[in-house]
Amino acid sequence: MKIFKSLSAISLVILSLIFIQCSDDNVKLTTPVKIRLTDAPAQYDKVNIDIQAIQFHSSNDENTEDGWQEMNLLNAGIYDLLEFNNGLDTLLVDQEMPSGTVSQMRLILGANNSVVIDGVSYDLDTPSAQTSGLKFQIHDDFLAGIEYKLWIDFDAARSIVSTGNGKYKLKPVIRTFNEATSGAISGTISPAEALPTIHAIIGLDTISTIAEENGSFLIKGLQAGTYKIDLMPVDGFAEKEVEDIAVSNGSVTDAGTIEISVN
């Protein structure tokens, strides 16, 4: 009888282990994902973009329509890109996603896109973005339990094309970057009234911003390397270059206070 009870106890332990193992096999690993919208500045009053959906592609075959997953957009609708420059951004997505390799992202726009110039609003024609969506190459991993932060960076100045007769077209120039694989440059312009456009240049790549009214600036999403900064101030001030600004991933390089001379 004792032997029978012992065997029964052992059987229950084995069954419990099997149940636990099966339960673990059925657990789907997830990654917390946050996507933010930011912008490179432009000399317009407003650049209004109608964001309707964001999708990720997780299939090994980038050319197939299988594998696209739509994310939960916090607020679909119109965003003025010029509210999100110089380090400012807004949260578009905050959700758990299945862990794994991601190859592409797709941004789908609605029909209500416009640019405001000298107080006058003009419609922006965006045919490709409204149908198949704007695709970006990601080729990154969503690691289980590790928060993934991604920024969508519109270059508003280069994305708007005048087609004549008061008409404009949106031909988006967009880059994406994440916190772990990029760095940033910050600094302060003196005097603040110079309000320069600031270009961070490495090789053939240029990333730009405009200093705030208090003179501060921040350029995010920079690949690691050594940069030159070109400063193009408003009339009455002299242009300036600053060499050898080193940027490393995951950190902000402080360029300090940059003095600009009066012409």
Tab-separated table of C-alpha atoms in Angstrom:
chain	number	residue	atom	x	y	z
A	1	MET	CA	0.000	0.000	0.000
A	2	LYS	CA	2.860	2.359	0.900
A	3	ILE	CA	4.530	1.560	-2.417
A	4	PHE	CA	1.304	2.388	-4.273
A	5	LYS	CA	0.997	5.746	-2.464
A	6	SER	CA	4.606	6.576	-3.273
A	7	LEU	CA	4.104	5.781	-6.943
A	8	SER	CA	0.937	7.911	-6.989
A	9	ALA	CA	2.806	10.854	-5.473
A	10	ILE	CA	5.616	10.519	-7.997
A	11	SER	CA	3.068	10.372	-10.828
A	12	LEU	CA	1.426	13.588	-9.628
A	13	VAL	CA	4.785	15.367	-9.516
A	14	ILE	CA	5.612	14.215	-13.072
A	15	LEU	CA	2.184	15.307	-14.360
A	16	SER	CA	2.627	18.703	-12.674
A	17	LEU	CA	6.026	19.198	-14.310
A	18	ILE	CA	4.605	18.245	-17.696
A	19	PHE	CA	1.733	20.730	-17.225
A	20	ILE	CA	4.125	23.511	-16.246
A	21	GLN	CA	6.354	22.773	-19.239
A	22	CYS	CA	3.394	22.799	-21.640
A	23	SER	CA	2.162	26.077	-20.130
A	24	ASP	CA	5.619	27.652	-20.629
A	25	ASP	CA	5.674	26.484	-24.250
A	26	ASN	CA	2.373	28.266	-24.869
A	27	VAL	CA	3.551	31.588	-23.427
A	28	LYS	CA	4.024	34.188	-26.171
A	29	LEU	CA	6.988	36.460	-25.517
A	30	THR	CA	6.281	40.167	-25.931
A	31	THR	CA	8.209	43.421	-26.154
A	32	PRO	CA	6.975	46.824	-24.910
A	33	VAL	CA	7.186	49.185	-27.900
A	34	LYS	CA	6.970	52.983	-27.916
A	35	ILE	CA	6.942	54.993	-31.160
A	36	ARG	CA	7.309	58.778	-31.141
A	37	LEU	CA	6.974	61.441	-33.836
A	38	THR	CA	9.556	64.209	-34.159
A	39	ASP	CA	10.568	66.656	-36.900
A	40	ALA	CA	13.410	68.515	-38.523
A	41	PRO	CA	12.394	72.212	-38.710
A	42	ALA	CA	11.107	74.106	-41.740
A	43	GLN	CA	10.274	77.705	-42.611
A	44	TYR	CA	6.494	77.244	-42.714
A	45	ASP	CA	3.722	78.280	-40.343
A	46	LYS	CA	2.397	74.712	-40.041
A	47	VAL	CA	2.879	71.305	-41.659
A	48	ASN	CA	-0.211	69.222	-40.886
A	49	ILE	CA	0.078	65.452	-41.419
A	50	ASP	CA	-2.948	63.143	-41.138
A	51	ILE	CA	-1.641	59.931	-39.503
A	52	GLN	CA	-4.136	57.069	-39.671
A	53	ALA	CA	-2.162	53.857	-39.008
A	54	ILE	CA	1.255	52.367	-38.221
A	55	GLN	CA	2.163	48.801	-39.171
A	56	PHE	CA	5.194	46.556	-38.642
A	57	HIS	CA	6.347	43.772	-40.952
A	58	SER	CA	7.701	40.659	-39.240
A	59	SER	CA	7.949	38.217	-42.168
A	60	ASN	CA	11.324	37.103	-43.562
A	61	ASP	CA	10.015	37.918	-47.038
A	62	GLU	CA	9.825	41.717	-47.250
A	63	ASN	CA	7.912	41.605	-50.542
A	64	THR	CA	4.904	39.698	-49.217
A	65	GLU	CA	1.813	41.317	-47.739
A	66	ASP	CA	1.751	38.572	-45.127
A	67	GLY	CA	3.367	39.486	-41.839
A	68	TRP	CA	2.052	43.064	-41.505
A	69	GLN	CA	0.721	43.830	-38.029
A	70	GLU	CA	-1.210	46.996	-37.258
A	71	MET	CA	-0.338	48.763	-34.026
A	72	ASN	CA	-2.669	50.574	-31.651
A	73	LEU	CA	-2.303	54.240	-32.589
A	74	LEU	CA	-2.988	56.342	-29.489
A	75	ASN	CA	-4.552	59.186	-31.460
A	76	ALA	CA	-5.264	58.932	-35.173
A	77	GLY	CA	-5.601	62.293	-36.882
A	78	ILE	CA	-3.751	65.487	-37.736
A	79	TYR	CA	-0.355	66.382	-36.256
A	80	ASP	CA	1.455	69.684	-36.865
A	81	LEU	CA	5.046	68.534	-37.413
A	82	LEU	CA	6.469	71.927	-36.493
A	83	GLU	CA	5.363	71.418	-32.872
A	84	PHE	CA	7.870	68.565	-32.514
A	85	ASN	CA	11.326	69.844	-33.456
A	86	ASN	CA	14.541	70.480	-31.521
A	87	GLY	CA	14.215	67.387	-29.339
A	88	LEU	CA	10.455	67.595	-28.800
A	89	ASP	CA	8.284	64.636	-29.771
A	90	THR	CA	4.849	63.115	-29.247
A	91	LEU	CA	3.931	59.524	-28.397
A	92	LEU	CA	2.087	57.689	-31.199
A	93	VAL	CA	2.196	54.066	-29.978
A	94	ASP	CA	2.664	52.463	-26.547
A	95	GLN	CA	1.867	48.736	-26.497
A	96	GLU	CA	3.145	45.183	-26.133
A	97	MET	CA	4.164	43.529	-29.421
A	98	PRO	CA	5.190	39.916	-30.173
A	99	SER	CA	8.954	39.545	-29.769
A	100	GLY	CA	11.041	38.738	-32.844
A	101	THR	CA	12.758	40.282	-35.861
A	102	VAL	CA	11.125	43.256	-37.582
A	103	SER	CA	12.073	44.181	-41.155
A	104	GLN	CA	9.908	47.179	-42.097
A	105	MET	CA	7.480	49.753	-40.807
A	106	ARG	CA	4.634	51.380	-42.716
A	107	LEU	CA	3.019	54.748	-41.980
A	108	ILE	CA	-0.426	55.242	-43.549
A	109	LEU	CA	-1.700	58.784	-44.016
A	110	GLY	CA	-5.213	60.084	-44.514
A	111	ALA	CA	-6.384	62.760	-46.948
A	112	ASN	CA	-6.281	65.800	-44.625
A	113	ASN	CA	-2.677	66.935	-45.116
A	114	SER	CA	-1.827	70.616	-45.520
A	115	VAL	CA	0.895	73.249	-45.282
A	116	VAL	CA	0.330	76.809	-44.004
A	117	ILE	CA	2.503	79.508	-45.605
A	118	ASP	CA	2.199	83.168	-44.591
A	119	GLY	CA	-1.159	82.387	-42.996
A	120	VAL	CA	-2.594	80.657	-46.089
A	121	SER	CA	-3.398	76.930	-45.983
A	122	TYR	CA	-2.647	74.702	-49.006
A	123	ASP	CA	-3.635	71.065	-49.476
A	124	LEU	CA	-0.787	68.544	-49.762
A	125	ASP	CA	-1.205	65.838	-52.385
A	126	THR	CA	-0.056	62.460	-50.941
A	127	PRO	CA	-1.312	59.671	-53.239
A	128	SER	CA	1.198	56.927	-52.390
A	129	ALA	CA	0.943	57.437	-48.633
A	130	GLN	CA	-2.837	57.059	-48.678
A	131	THR	CA	-2.818	53.727	-50.541
A	132	SER	CA	0.125	51.425	-49.751
A	133	GLY	CA	1.656	53.605	-47.026
A	134	LEU	CA	5.141	55.009	-46.486
A	135	LYS	CA	7.597	52.165	-45.896
A	136	PHE	CA	10.844	52.357	-43.895
A	137	GLN	CA	13.500	49.702	-43.465
A	138	ILE	CA	13.959	48.752	-39.798
A	139	HIS	CA	15.784	45.377	-39.619
A	140	ASP	CA	15.832	45.230	-35.840
A	141	ASP	CA	14.848	42.863	-33.043
A	142	PHE	CA	12.056	43.182	-30.514
A	143	LEU	CA	13.709	41.490	-27.524
A	144	ALA	CA	11.426	39.883	-24.945
A	145	GLY	CA	10.865	42.164	-21.952
A	146	ILE	CA	13.224	44.919	-23.216
A	147	GLU	CA	11.510	48.222	-24.040
A	148	TYR	CA	12.010	49.281	-27.661
A	149	LYS	CA	11.869	53.025	-28.382
A	150	LEU	CA	11.643	54.258	-31.963
A	151	TRP	CA	11.388	57.774	-33.362
A	152	ILE	CA	9.849	58.713	-36.733
A	153	ASP	CA	11.664	61.859	-37.861
A	154	PHE	CA	9.995	63.886	-40.643
A	155	ASP	CA	12.186	66.379	-42.492
A	156	ALA	CA	9.432	68.892	-43.180
A	157	ALA	CA	11.616	71.285	-45.187
A	158	ARG	CA	12.623	68.606	-47.708
A	159	SER	CA	9.248	66.811	-47.721
A	160	ILE	CA	7.174	69.600	-49.290
A	161	VAL	CA	7.499	70.286	-53.007
A	162	SER	CA	5.911	73.205	-54.836
A	163	THR	CA	4.335	72.062	-58.113
A	164	GLY	CA	3.380	75.599	-59.227
A	165	ASN	CA	0.092	77.516	-59.357
A	166	GLY	CA	-0.172	77.504	-55.574
A	167	LYS	CA	-0.133	73.711	-55.318
A	168	TYR	CA	2.082	71.576	-53.077
A	169	LYS	CA	2.907	67.891	-52.864
A	170	LEU	CA	4.066	65.850	-49.896
A	171	LYS	CA	7.060	63.683	-50.860
A	172	PRO	CA	8.091	62.547	-47.378
A	173	VAL	CA	11.749	62.497	-46.410
A	174	ILE	CA	11.726	60.442	-43.220
A	175	ARG	CA	14.281	58.618	-41.115
A	176	THR	CA	13.839	56.394	-38.081
A	177	PHE	CA	16.165	55.897	-35.149
A	178	ASN	CA	16.128	54.216	-31.768
A	179	GLU	CA	17.738	55.194	-28.491
A	180	ALA	CA	20.223	52.318	-28.246
A	181	THR	CA	21.819	52.834	-31.665
A	182	SER	CA	22.085	56.621	-31.838
A	183	GLY	CA	23.446	59.627	-29.971
A	184	ALA	CA	22.759	63.370	-29.810
A	185	ILE	CA	24.401	66.808	-29.711
A	186	SER	CA	23.177	69.606	-27.451
A	187	GLY	CA	24.392	73.143	-26.847
A	188	THR	CA	23.548	76.810	-26.397
A	189	ILE	CA	23.857	79.665	-28.881
A	190	SER	CA	25.055	83.066	-27.685
A	191	PRO	CA	23.573	85.516	-28.330
A	192	ALA	CA	20.235	83.725	-28.541
A	193	GLU	CA	18.970	86.391	-30.972
A	194	ALA	CA	21.149	84.834	-33.709
A	195	LEU	CA	18.561	81.996	-33.983
A	196	PRO	CA	20.724	79.898	-36.335
A	197	THR	CA	19.767	76.863	-38.347
A	198	ILE	CA	22.201	74.227	-37.081
A	199	HIS	CA	23.499	71.465	-39.372
A	200	ALA	CA	25.300	68.431	-37.913
A	201	ILE	CA	27.386	66.970	-40.760
A	202	ILE	CA	29.156	63.623	-41.022
A	203	GLY	CA	30.339	62.438	-44.441
A	204	LEU	CA	27.447	63.046	-46.868
A	205	ASP	CA	24.772	63.032	-44.140
A	206	THR	CA	23.307	66.211	-42.664
A	207	ILE	CA	20.819	66.453	-39.784
A	208	SER	CA	19.415	69.880	-38.925
A	209	THR	CA	17.518	71.846	-36.311
A	210	ILE	CA	16.816	75.492	-35.394
A	211	ALA	CA	17.880	76.934	-32.044
A	212	GLU	CA	15.140	77.831	-29.568
A	213	GLU	CA	14.453	81.435	-28.584
A	214	ASN	CA	16.584	80.942	-25.453
A	215	GLY	CA	19.500	79.734	-27.621
A	216	SER	CA	19.368	76.044	-26.686
A	217	PHE	CA	19.360	73.234	-29.265
A	218	LEU	CA	19.306	69.427	-29.402
A	219	ILE	CA	19.893	67.192	-32.436
A	220	LYS	CA	18.870	63.579	-31.805
A	221	GLY	CA	19.175	60.333	-33.758
A	222	LEU	CA	22.821	60.723	-34.802
A	223	GLN	CA	24.970	57.739	-35.706
A	224	ALA	CA	28.221	57.407	-33.755
A	225	GLY	CA	31.126	59.349	-35.228
A	226	THR	CA	32.784	62.770	-35.441
A	227	TYR	CA	30.660	65.676	-36.654
A	228	LYS	CA	31.117	69.200	-37.934
A	229	ILE	CA	28.463	71.740	-36.935
A	230	ASP	CA	27.543	74.497	-39.409
A	231	LEU	CA	25.595	77.409	-37.946
A	232	MET	CA	23.546	79.613	-40.306
A	233	PRO	CA	22.178	82.547	-38.244
A	234	VAL	CA	19.636	85.177	-39.180
A	235	ASP	CA	20.723	88.365	-40.967
A	236	GLY	CA	23.132	90.513	-38.975
A	237	PHE	CA	25.178	87.611	-37.581
A	238	ALA	CA	28.163	85.721	-38.996
A	239	GLU	CA	28.104	82.060	-40.007
A	240	LYS	CA	30.229	79.700	-37.949
A	241	GLU	CA	31.655	76.157	-38.008
A	242	VAL	CA	32.567	73.937	-35.058
A	243	GLU	CA	34.729	70.908	-35.818
A	244	ASP	CA	35.357	67.563	-34.123
A	245	ILE	CA	32.156	66.972	-32.162
A	246	ALA	CA	32.330	63.314	-31.108
A	247	VAL	CA	29.043	61.404	-30.792
A	248	SER	CA	28.598	57.969	-29.232
A	249	ASN	CA	25.537	55.721	-29.052
A	250	GLY	CA	23.210	56.153	-26.103
A	251	SER	CA	24.620	59.494	-24.938
A	252	VAL	CA	24.292	63.262	-25.494
A	253	THR	CA	27.425	65.252	-26.393
A	254	ASP	CA	27.334	68.778	-24.956
A	255	ALA	CA	28.883	71.237	-27.395
A	256	GLY	CA	28.743	73.930	-24.708
A	257	THR	CA	28.047	77.577	-25.422
A	258	ILE	CA	28.774	78.548	-29.032
A	259	GLU	CA	29.498	82.250	-29.557
A	260	ILE	CA	28.301	83.845	-32.797
A	261	SER	CA	29.678	87.202	-33.909
A	262	VAL	CA	27.692	90.184	-35.089
A	263	ASN	CA	28.390	91.279	-38.699
